[in-house]
Amino acid sequence: MSTTPVLALRGVSKRFGAVQALTDVDLEVHAGEVVALVGDNGAGKSTLVKAIAGVGPADAGELLWQGVPARVGRPHDAQDLGIATVYQDLALCDNLDVVGNLFLGRELKRSGVLDEVEMERRSRELLATLSIRIPSVRIPVASLSGGQRQTVAIARSMLGEPRLVILDEPTAALGVEQTAQVLDLVERLRERGLAVVLISHNMADVKAVADQVAVLRLGRNNGVFDVATTSQEEVIAAITGATDNAVTRRRARSTEPKTEAPQ
């Protein structure tokens, strides 16, 4: 892994009127690494993602792209750097087929006419590269499962050949099989050498694919943990700000020596 992160945030702050949403937040993501960004509702996760994606630029702080200071004041700035963001609503058009959604806004033309043959060829090639299984690239997106829709949205983000992919709650409201399909794709993104920021409330998903967990609490950093060496209880304690909660008490009960009942 390169010692220079693909993305580094230094002292990022953001205010909305009287509300301080982010305060001196730092974050690093390296190539070939999945960093899970976790925190309770209102912790500042969405605000931080919007700052990175150029939707809501930070008021203060610095963004370093491959070690070089960069200004991201609008979404096109982030895209030009190589940052792709897949939001929770996916922004797919149900009435269009998979090809139409993948190339929406990036349509290929030949002699002023849509080149449907080339777009279909590239769509098949892209999905095959990512090992995404779709019944047909010509069926409407509305007929796909939730997991398939999520993978199509992620595949669309890859057309710009990004270096960093941000996934906002990609497994929310998905079943077990569909969740596994999406998490497999996250692992393939890492294998391709991409940096991935995964926003999730699901600790099982985080444990399955993340390398590092960055915790936000009340708009501030509250720890960065190595997934391989950190327990779920430690992460939850950082999220809630309390070391005594139902999860930690349950674990304490399970590790207490059992005493035999008196005869």
Coordinates of C-alpha atoms in Angstrom, one line a residue:
M1 CA 0.0 0.0 0.0
S2 CA 1.3 3.4 -0.9
T3 CA 2.3 5.6 2.0
T4 CA 0.7 8.6 0.3
P5 CA -3.1 8.4 0.6
V6 CA -5.3 8.9 -2.4
L7 CA -7.4 11.3 -0.3
A8 CA -6.5 13.1 2.9
L9 CA -8.7 15.6 4.8
R10 CA -7.0 17.9 7.3
G11 CA -9.0 20.0 9.7
V12 CA -12.3 20.0 7.7
S13 CA -15.1 22.1 9.3
K14 CA -18.6 23.0 8.2
R15 CA -21.2 25.2 9.7
F16 CA -24.9 25.6 8.8
G17 CA -26.0 28.8 10.5
A18 CA -25.7 28.3 14.2
V19 CA -25.1 24.5 13.8
Q20 CA -21.5 23.3 13.7
A21 CA -21.8 20.2 11.6
L22 CA -18.1 19.3 11.3
T23 CA -15.2 20.4 13.5
D24 CA -11.5 19.7 12.5
V25 CA -12.2 16.4 10.9
D26 CA -9.3 14.4 9.5
L27 CA -9.6 11.3 7.2
E28 CA -7.2 9.3 5.1
V29 CA -8.0 6.7 2.4
H30 CA -5.3 4.8 0.5
A31 CA -5.4 2.9 -2.8
G32 CA -6.7 -0.6 -2.4
E33 CA -8.2 0.2 0.9
V34 CA -11.8 0.2 2.2
V35 CA -12.5 2.7 4.9
A36 CA -15.8 2.5 6.7
L37 CA -17.2 5.8 7.8
V38 CA -19.5 5.2 10.7
G39 CA -21.4 7.3 13.3
D40 CA -24.8 7.8 14.8
N41 CA -27.5 9.8 13.0
G42 CA -26.4 13.5 12.9
A43 CA -22.8 12.6 13.4
G44 CA -21.8 14.4 10.2
K45 CA -21.2 11.5 7.8
S46 CA -23.4 12.9 5.0
T47 CA -22.0 16.4 5.5
L48 CA -18.4 15.1 5.2
V49 CA -19.3 13.1 2.0
K50 CA -20.9 16.2 0.4
A51 CA -17.8 18.2 1.2
I52 CA -15.6 15.6 -0.5
A53 CA -18.0 15.3 -3.5
G54 CA -18.2 19.1 -3.9
V55 CA -21.9 19.2 -3.2
G56 CA -21.4 21.2 0.0
P57 CA -17.9 22.5 0.2
A58 CA -16.2 22.8 3.6
D59 CA -15.8 26.2 5.3
A60 CA -12.3 25.4 6.5
G61 CA -9.7 22.7 6.2
E62 CA -7.7 21.2 3.5
L63 CA -8.2 18.4 1.0
L64 CA -5.1 16.6 -0.4
W65 CA -5.4 14.5 -3.5
Q66 CA -2.5 12.1 -3.8
G67 CA -0.5 14.4 -1.6
V68 CA -1.3 17.6 -3.4
P69 CA -3.7 20.3 -2.1
A70 CA -6.9 20.4 -4.2
R71 CA -10.0 22.6 -4.3
V72 CA -13.3 20.9 -4.6
G73 CA -16.0 23.6 -4.9
R74 CA -18.5 21.8 -7.1
P75 CA -19.2 18.2 -8.2
H76 CA -17.4 18.5 -11.4
D77 CA -14.2 19.3 -9.5
A78 CA -14.5 16.0 -7.6
Q79 CA -15.2 14.1 -10.8
D80 CA -12.2 15.6 -12.6
L81 CA -10.0 14.5 -9.7
G82 CA -11.3 11.0 -9.9
I83 CA -13.9 10.9 -7.1
A84 CA -17.1 9.0 -7.7
T85 CA -20.0 9.1 -5.3
V86 CA -23.0 6.7 -5.3
Y87 CA -25.7 8.1 -3.1
Q88 CA -28.3 6.1 -1.3
D89 CA -31.1 7.1 -3.7
L90 CA -29.0 5.7 -6.6
A91 CA -30.5 8.3 -9.1
L92 CA -31.4 5.5 -11.6
C93 CA -34.2 6.0 -14.2
D94 CA -36.6 3.1 -13.9
N95 CA -38.0 3.5 -17.4
L96 CA -34.5 3.1 -19.0
D97 CA -32.7 -0.1 -19.6
V98 CA -29.3 -0.9 -18.0
V99 CA -27.4 0.5 -21.0
G100 CA -29.4 3.7 -20.9
N101 CA -28.7 4.2 -17.2
L102 CA -25.0 3.5 -17.5
F103 CA -24.5 6.1 -20.2
L104 CA -27.0 8.6 -19.0
G105 CA -25.5 12.0 -19.6
R106 CA -22.4 10.3 -21.3
E107 CA -24.1 8.9 -24.4
L108 CA -21.9 7.8 -27.2
K109 CA -22.7 9.2 -30.7
R110 CA -21.7 8.4 -34.2
S111 CA -22.5 10.9 -37.0
G112 CA -24.8 12.7 -34.6
V113 CA -26.8 9.6 -33.8
L114 CA -26.7 7.5 -30.6
D115 CA -24.3 4.6 -31.0
E116 CA -26.4 2.0 -29.3
V117 CA -24.3 -0.9 -30.5
E118 CA -21.1 0.5 -29.0
M119 CA -22.8 1.5 -25.7
E120 CA -24.2 -2.0 -25.3
R121 CA -20.8 -3.5 -26.1
R122 CA -19.1 -1.3 -23.4
S123 CA -21.9 -2.0 -20.9
R124 CA -21.4 -5.8 -21.3
E125 CA -17.6 -5.4 -21.0
L126 CA -17.9 -3.2 -17.9
L127 CA -20.3 -5.5 -16.1
A128 CA -18.2 -8.5 -17.0
T129 CA -15.0 -6.8 -15.7
L130 CA -16.8 -6.2 -12.3
S131 CA -18.3 -9.7 -12.4
I132 CA -21.8 -8.2 -12.1
R133 CA -24.6 -10.6 -13.1
I134 CA -27.5 -9.0 -14.8
P135 CA -30.1 -11.0 -16.8
S136 CA -29.8 -8.6 -19.7
V137 CA -28.4 -5.1 -20.3
R138 CA -31.5 -4.3 -22.3
I139 CA -34.1 -4.9 -19.5
P140 CA -35.6 -1.9 -17.7
V141 CA -33.9 -1.1 -14.4
A142 CA -37.3 -1.2 -12.7
S143 CA -37.3 -5.0 -13.1
L144 CA -34.0 -5.5 -11.3
S145 CA -33.7 -6.5 -7.7
G146 CA -32.4 -4.0 -5.1
G147 CA -28.9 -5.6 -5.1
Q148 CA -28.8 -5.5 -8.9
R149 CA -29.8 -1.9 -9.0
Q150 CA -27.1 -1.0 -6.5
T151 CA -24.5 -2.8 -8.6
V152 CA -25.6 -1.0 -11.7
A153 CA -25.3 2.4 -9.9
I154 CA -21.8 1.4 -8.8
A155 CA -20.9 0.3 -12.3
R156 CA -22.0 3.6 -13.7
S157 CA -19.6 5.4 -11.4
M158 CA -16.8 3.4 -12.9
L159 CA -17.2 4.8 -16.4
G160 CA -15.2 7.9 -15.4
E161 CA -12.3 5.6 -14.2
P162 CA -12.3 7.0 -10.6
R163 CA -9.5 6.5 -8.1
L164 CA -11.9 6.9 -5.1
V165 CA -15.4 5.6 -4.8
I166 CA -17.8 6.7 -2.0
L167 CA -20.7 4.4 -1.3
D168 CA -23.5 5.8 0.8
E169 CA -25.3 3.0 2.7
P170 CA -25.1 0.6 -0.3
T171 CA -26.8 -2.3 1.6
A172 CA -29.6 -0.4 3.3
A173 CA -32.9 -2.2 2.9
L174 CA -31.3 -5.1 1.0
G175 CA -31.9 -8.8 1.8
V176 CA -29.1 -11.2 2.8
E177 CA -28.3 -12.4 -0.7
Q178 CA -28.5 -9.0 -2.3
T179 CA -26.2 -7.6 0.5
A180 CA -23.7 -10.3 -0.3
Q181 CA -23.8 -9.4 -3.9
V182 CA -23.0 -5.7 -3.2
L183 CA -20.3 -6.5 -0.7
D184 CA -18.6 -8.8 -3.2
L185 CA -18.5 -5.9 -5.6
V186 CA -16.9 -3.7 -2.9
E187 CA -14.2 -6.3 -2.5
R188 CA -13.6 -6.3 -6.3
L189 CA -13.2 -2.5 -6.3
R190 CA -10.5 -2.9 -3.7
E191 CA -8.8 -5.6 -5.7
R192 CA -8.7 -3.2 -8.7
G193 CA -6.7 -0.9 -6.5
L194 CA -9.4 1.7 -5.9
A195 CA -9.8 3.6 -2.6
V196 CA -13.3 3.1 -1.2
V197 CA -15.2 5.0 1.5
L198 CA -18.1 2.9 2.8
I199 CA -20.8 4.6 4.8
S200 CA -22.8 2.1 6.8
H201 CA -24.7 1.5 10.0
N202 CA -24.3 -2.3 9.6
M203 CA -21.4 -3.5 11.7
A204 CA -21.5 -6.9 10.1
D205 CA -21.0 -5.3 6.6
V206 CA -18.2 -3.2 8.0
K207 CA -16.5 -6.2 9.5
A208 CA -16.9 -8.1 6.3
V209 CA -15.2 -5.7 3.8
A210 CA -13.6 -2.7 5.6
D211 CA -9.9 -2.4 6.4
Q212 CA -10.3 0.6 8.7
V213 CA -13.2 2.1 10.5
A214 CA -13.3 5.9 11.0
V215 CA -15.8 7.0 13.6
L216 CA -17.5 10.4 13.7
R217 CA -19.3 11.6 16.8
L218 CA -21.1 15.0 17.0
G219 CA -19.1 16.2 14.0
R220 CA -15.7 15.3 15.3
N221 CA -13.2 12.4 14.9
N222 CA -13.7 9.8 17.6
G223 CA -11.2 7.2 16.5
V224 CA -9.8 5.3 13.6
F225 CA -9.8 1.5 14.2
D226 CA -8.1 -1.4 12.4
V227 CA -10.9 -3.9 11.6
A228 CA -8.8 -7.0 12.1
T229 CA -7.7 -6.1 15.6
T230 CA -10.7 -4.1 17.0
S231 CA -13.9 -5.6 18.5
Q232 CA -17.3 -4.5 17.5
E233 CA -17.9 -3.4 21.1
E234 CA -15.0 -0.9 20.9
V235 CA -16.4 0.6 17.7
I236 CA -19.9 0.9 19.2
A237 CA -18.5 2.6 22.3
A238 CA -16.8 5.1 20.0
I239 CA -20.0 5.7 18.1
T240 CA -22.2 6.2 21.2
G241 CA -19.5 7.8 23.4
A242 CA -20.3 5.3 26.2
T243 CA -18.4 2.2 27.3
D244 CA -21.5 0.8 29.1
N245 CA -24.2 -0.2 26.7
A246 CA -26.3 -3.3 25.9
V247 CA -23.7 -4.8 23.6
T248 CA -20.8 -4.4 26.1
R249 CA -23.0 -5.8 29.0
R250 CA -24.0 -8.8 26.9
R251 CA -20.3 -9.5 26.2
A252 CA -19.4 -9.1 29.8
R253 CA -22.1 -11.6 30.8
S254 CA -20.9 -14.1 28.2
T255 CA -17.3 -14.0 29.5
E256 CA -18.2 -14.2 33.2
P257 CA -17.3 -17.6 34.8
K258 CA -20.4 -19.7 35.3
T259 CA -21.2 -20.6 38.9
E260 CA -23.0 -23.8 39.7
A261 CA -26.3 -23.5 41.6
P262 CA -26.2 -24.7 45.2
Q263 CA -27.4 -28.2 45.8

